[in-house]
Structures are given as structure tokens and as C-alpha cells.
Amino acid sequence: MTTTTPALDDHQYRADVSSAKAAARAYYDTDTELMSDTSYDELLAGIAAYEAANPDSVIEHGLFSDVAAGTSTGGTVTYDGPMISLDKVTDLAEIEAFAERIAAAGGTVSIEPKFDGMAFNSRYDNGGSAQPGSS
């Protein structure tokens, strides 16, 4: 499923960043959902498209770079290395292309559903969990 994101002007871009930050804050720190996951993903896609087309107008917001979009007051966990993410895929062809790239490199892949917004990282020392963390 591919969606078309309408072009934004500077005013709408700033409003959308504010809306996305508010939705992320509600999602991570309360039991209130301000918008559906699909609406949030579409909002972020529009923000990303605007930023790609208008790099001189980008404002600092943390939506794509910070844990919990930079909004959570849940505390800080320092990791030895970055928690990397895969690109979002929206159809079977993209999933198959990803699996084929892994197989071509000699790897194996197991594909399972992911709960949106969930990530887990754990460091082990001497066979025991030393630093579990989620985002």
C-alpha cells in the first residue's frame, strides 16, 4: 500500500510537526491516543517529504532521530551503539525485496509482525542481562 502525501507549505509543516510531537507525547506518556498509527505515519511521511524538498526550512524536532520522538519523560537509557531501524515497508513486494537482499548476502531471515512503536535492546555480560531497555 503506497499513499500519496500532499505537499506542505511552511506554515502547515510547522503545524504538522507540532501535531506529531503532541501525538507522540500522548502515545508514550499517557493512555490517550490522539490519532491512529496510520494517521501518524502519514503525518510523518508528509513532514519527511517537506524536509527532503526544503532542507533549508527544516526545524529541529527529534521526530526521526530521538527515542519516543524526543517527547517521553520516561527516563534515559544509554546504549553502547545506536539502535538502528529498518525502513518502513508497506507491501509484499518490499518485504520480498528485503528478504532477497538478506538471502543474497548469505543470511537468513525470519519475518514476524512488529508492534508499532516498540523496540527492545539488551546488553548481556557473562551470560546474564546487564542492561535491558525499550523504546
PDB file of C-alpha atoms in Angstrom:
ATOM      1  CA  MET A   1       0.000   0.000   0.000  1.00  0.00           C
ATOM      2  CA  THR A   2       1.557   3.284  -1.079  1.00  0.00           C
ATOM      3  CA  THR A   3      -0.027   6.576  -0.116  1.00  0.00           C
ATOM      4  CA  THR A   4       0.447   9.949  -1.753  1.00  0.00           C
ATOM      5  CA  THR A   5       1.338  12.709   0.667  1.00  0.00           C
ATOM      6  CA  PRO A   6       0.073  16.205  -0.163  1.00  0.00           C
ATOM      7  CA  ALA A   7       2.686  18.954  -0.477  1.00  0.00           C
ATOM      8  CA  LEU A   8       3.027  21.180   2.576  1.00  0.00           C
ATOM      9  CA  ASP A   9       3.786  24.858   2.888  1.00  0.00           C
ATOM     10  CA  ASP A  10       5.980  26.180   5.714  1.00  0.00           C
ATOM     11  CA  HIS A  11       3.033  27.017   7.969  1.00  0.00           C
ATOM     12  CA  GLN A  12       1.441  23.570   7.549  1.00  0.00           C
ATOM     13  CA  TYR A  13       4.838  21.886   8.039  1.00  0.00           C
ATOM     14  CA  ARG A  14       5.278  23.597  11.417  1.00  0.00           C
ATOM     15  CA  ALA A  15       1.699  22.758  12.405  1.00  0.00           C
ATOM     16  CA  ASP A  16       2.219  19.123  11.406  1.00  0.00           C
ATOM     17  CA  VAL A  17       5.453  18.894  13.429  1.00  0.00           C
ATOM     18  CA  SER A  18       3.575  20.264  16.438  1.00  0.00           C
ATOM     19  CA  SER A  19       0.722  17.770  15.911  1.00  0.00           C
ATOM     20  CA  ALA A  20       3.154  14.857  15.559  1.00  0.00           C
ATOM     21  CA  LYS A  21       5.012  15.866  18.734  1.00  0.00           C
ATOM     22  CA  ALA A  22       1.719  16.101  20.649  1.00  0.00           C
ATOM     23  CA  ALA A  23       0.603  12.698  19.342  1.00  0.00           C
ATOM     24  CA  ALA A  24       3.950  11.116  20.273  1.00  0.00           C
ATOM     25  CA  ARG A  25       3.845  12.658  23.757  1.00  0.00           C
ATOM     26  CA  ALA A  26       0.336  11.298  24.316  1.00  0.00           C
ATOM     27  CA  TYR A  27       1.281   7.860  22.932  1.00  0.00           C
ATOM     28  CA  TYR A  28       4.417   7.415  25.041  1.00  0.00           C
ATOM     29  CA  ASP A  29       3.421   9.130  28.291  1.00  0.00           C
ATOM     30  CA  THR A  30      -0.364   8.768  28.644  1.00  0.00           C
ATOM     31  CA  ASP A  31      -3.145   6.363  27.808  1.00  0.00           C
ATOM     32  CA  THR A  32      -4.627   8.808  25.291  1.00  0.00           C
ATOM     33  CA  GLU A  33      -4.366   8.232  21.558  1.00  0.00           C
ATOM     34  CA  LEU A  34      -4.627  11.494  19.596  1.00  0.00           C
ATOM     35  CA  MET A  35      -4.540   9.785  16.196  1.00  0.00           C
ATOM     36  CA  SER A  36      -4.323   6.326  14.686  1.00  0.00           C
ATOM     37  CA  ASP A  37      -0.975   4.751  13.809  1.00  0.00           C
ATOM     38  CA  THR A  38      -1.851   5.125  10.134  1.00  0.00           C
ATOM     39  CA  SER A  39      -2.609   8.832  10.524  1.00  0.00           C
ATOM     40  CA  TYR A  40       0.614   9.339  12.478  1.00  0.00           C
ATOM     41  CA  ASP A  41       2.644   7.501   9.819  1.00  0.00           C
ATOM     42  CA  GLU A  42       1.032   9.632   7.088  1.00  0.00           C
ATOM     43  CA  LEU A  43       1.781  12.797   9.073  1.00  0.00           C
ATOM     44  CA  LEU A  44       5.441  11.782   9.432  1.00  0.00           C
ATOM     45  CA  ALA A  45       5.630  10.938   5.717  1.00  0.00           C
ATOM     46  CA  GLY A  46       4.413  14.442   4.875  1.00  0.00           C
ATOM     47  CA  ILE A  47       6.951  16.004   7.238  1.00  0.00           C
ATOM     48  CA  ALA A  48       9.769  13.909   5.767  1.00  0.00           C
ATOM     49  CA  ALA A  49       8.735  14.806   2.203  1.00  0.00           C
ATOM     50  CA  TYR A  50       8.646  18.516   3.055  1.00  0.00           C
ATOM     51  CA  GLU A  51      12.080  18.319   4.670  1.00  0.00           C
ATOM     52  CA  ALA A  52      13.562  16.490   1.676  1.00  0.00           C
ATOM     53  CA  ALA A  53      12.211  19.165  -0.672  1.00  0.00           C
ATOM     54  CA  ASN A  54      13.030  22.117   1.634  1.00  0.00           C
ATOM     55  CA  PRO A  55      16.259  21.321   3.510  1.00  0.00           C
ATOM     56  CA  ASP A  56      16.866  24.992   4.381  1.00  0.00           C
ATOM     57  CA  SER A  57      13.500  25.201   6.178  1.00  0.00           C
ATOM     58  CA  VAL A  58      13.890  22.140   8.426  1.00  0.00           C
ATOM     59  CA  ILE A  59      13.325  22.798  12.127  1.00  0.00           C
ATOM     60  CA  GLU A  60      14.803  20.665  14.929  1.00  0.00           C
ATOM     61  CA  HIS A  61      12.086  18.387  16.297  1.00  0.00           C
ATOM     62  CA  GLY A  62      13.532  14.919  17.020  1.00  0.00           C
ATOM     63  CA  LEU A  63      10.650  13.077  15.357  1.00  0.00           C
ATOM     64  CA  PHE A  64      13.033  10.938  13.292  1.00  0.00           C
ATOM     65  CA  SER A  65      16.142  10.978  15.454  1.00  0.00           C
ATOM     66  CA  ASP A  66      15.158  10.732  19.117  1.00  0.00           C
ATOM     67  CA  VAL A  67      13.656   7.901  21.137  1.00  0.00           C
ATOM     68  CA  ALA A  68       9.916   8.450  21.555  1.00  0.00           C
ATOM     69  CA  ALA A  69      10.205  11.362  19.087  1.00  0.00           C
ATOM     70  CA  GLY A  70      12.011  13.267  21.856  1.00  0.00           C
ATOM     71  CA  THR A  71       8.833  13.619  23.906  1.00  0.00           C
ATOM     72  CA  SER A  72       8.898  10.984  26.650  1.00  0.00           C
ATOM     73  CA  THR A  73       9.712  11.744  30.245  1.00  0.00           C
ATOM     74  CA  GLY A  74      10.222   8.034  30.901  1.00  0.00           C
ATOM     75  CA  GLY A  75      13.955   8.281  31.551  1.00  0.00           C
ATOM     76  CA  THR A  76      17.171   7.771  29.658  1.00  0.00           C
ATOM     77  CA  VAL A  77      18.995   4.572  28.752  1.00  0.00           C
ATOM     78  CA  THR A  78      22.459   4.881  27.245  1.00  0.00           C
ATOM     79  CA  TYR A  79      23.376   2.225  24.695  1.00  0.00           C
ATOM     80  CA  ASP A  80      26.873   1.184  23.636  1.00  0.00           C
ATOM     81  CA  GLY A  81      25.828   1.564  19.999  1.00  0.00           C
ATOM     82  CA  PRO A  82      22.882   3.039  18.160  1.00  0.00           C
ATOM     83  CA  MET A  83      19.591   1.167  17.952  1.00  0.00           C
ATOM     84  CA  ILE A  84      19.123   1.077  14.210  1.00  0.00           C
ATOM     85  CA  SER A  85      15.850   0.671  12.430  1.00  0.00           C
ATOM     86  CA  LEU A  86      14.760  -0.806   9.151  1.00  0.00           C
ATOM     87  CA  ASP A  87      12.858   1.264   6.632  1.00  0.00           C
ATOM     88  CA  LYS A  88       9.087   1.041   6.845  1.00  0.00           C
ATOM     89  CA  VAL A  89       7.653  -1.267   4.209  1.00  0.00           C
ATOM     90  CA  THR A  90       4.042  -1.153   3.140  1.00  0.00           C
ATOM     91  CA  ASP A  91       3.530  -4.004   0.701  1.00  0.00           C
ATOM     92  CA  LEU A  92       4.519  -7.598  -0.005  1.00  0.00           C
ATOM     93  CA  ALA A  93       6.908  -6.655  -2.838  1.00  0.00           C
ATOM     94  CA  GLU A  94       9.016  -4.544  -0.456  1.00  0.00           C
ATOM     95  CA  ILE A  95       9.124  -7.376   2.104  1.00  0.00           C
ATOM     96  CA  GLU A  96      10.170  -9.868  -0.585  1.00  0.00           C
ATOM     97  CA  ALA A  97      12.887  -7.500  -1.870  1.00  0.00           C
ATOM     98  CA  PHE A  98      14.271  -7.152   1.668  1.00  0.00           C
ATOM     99  CA  ALA A  99      14.310 -10.936   2.202  1.00  0.00           C
ATOM    100  CA  GLU A 100      16.015 -11.434  -1.169  1.00  0.00           C
ATOM    101  CA  ARG A 101      18.785  -8.926  -0.265  1.00  0.00           C
ATOM    102  CA  ILE A 102      19.435 -10.781   3.002  1.00  0.00           C
ATOM    103  CA  ALA A 103      19.468 -14.168   1.245  1.00  0.00           C
ATOM    104  CA  ALA A 104      21.805 -12.859  -1.482  1.00  0.00           C
ATOM    105  CA  ALA A 105      24.244 -11.804   1.233  1.00  0.00           C
ATOM    106  CA  GLY A 106      24.176 -15.355   2.649  1.00  0.00           C
ATOM    107  CA  GLY A 107      21.863 -14.615   5.554  1.00  0.00           C
ATOM    108  CA  THR A 108      18.570 -15.997   6.693  1.00  0.00           C
ATOM    109  CA  VAL A 109      15.542 -14.001   7.650  1.00  0.00           C
ATOM    110  CA  SER A 110      12.534 -14.617   9.844  1.00  0.00           C
ATOM    111  CA  ILE A 111       9.692 -12.170   9.315  1.00  0.00           C
ATOM    112  CA  GLU A 112       7.197 -11.524  12.090  1.00  0.00           C
ATOM    113  CA  PRO A 113       4.714  -8.721  12.788  1.00  0.00           C
ATOM    114  CA  LYS A 114       6.082  -5.761  14.740  1.00  0.00           C
ATOM    115  CA  PHE A 115       4.075  -3.799  17.247  1.00  0.00           C
ATOM    116  CA  ASP A 116       4.343  -0.226  16.036  1.00  0.00           C
ATOM    117  CA  GLY A 117       6.466   1.914  18.298  1.00  0.00           C
ATOM    118  CA  MET A 118       8.081  -0.952  20.162  1.00  0.00           C
ATOM    119  CA  ALA A 119      11.805  -1.659  20.230  1.00  0.00           C
ATOM    120  CA  PHE A 120      13.967  -3.610  22.646  1.00  0.00           C
ATOM    121  CA  ASN A 121      17.711  -3.701  23.202  1.00  0.00           C
ATOM    122  CA  SER A 122      19.542  -5.718  25.830  1.00  0.00           C
ATOM    123  CA  ARG A 123      23.228  -5.950  26.657  1.00  0.00           C
ATOM    124  CA  TYR A 124      24.438  -9.202  28.163  1.00  0.00           C
ATOM    125  CA  ASP A 125      27.501  -9.654  30.383  1.00  0.00           C
ATOM    126  CA  ASN A 126      28.704 -13.146  31.305  1.00  0.00           C
ATOM    127  CA  GLY A 127      25.500 -14.742  30.031  1.00  0.00           C
ATOM    128  CA  GLY A 128      23.139 -12.513  32.014  1.00  0.00           C
ATOM    129  CA  SER A 129      21.102  -9.480  31.064  1.00  0.00           C
ATOM    130  CA  ALA A 130      23.010  -6.397  32.206  1.00  0.00           C
ATOM    131  CA  GLN A 131      21.111  -3.542  30.591  1.00  0.00           C
ATOM    132  CA  PRO A 132      17.661  -4.154  29.153  1.00  0.00           C
ATOM    133  CA  GLY A 133      15.880  -1.192  27.610  1.00  0.00           C
ATOM    134  CA  SER A 134      12.929  -0.489  25.413  1.00  0.00           C
ATOM    135  CA  SER A 135      11.698   2.441  23.410  1.00  0.00           C
TER     136      SER A 135
END
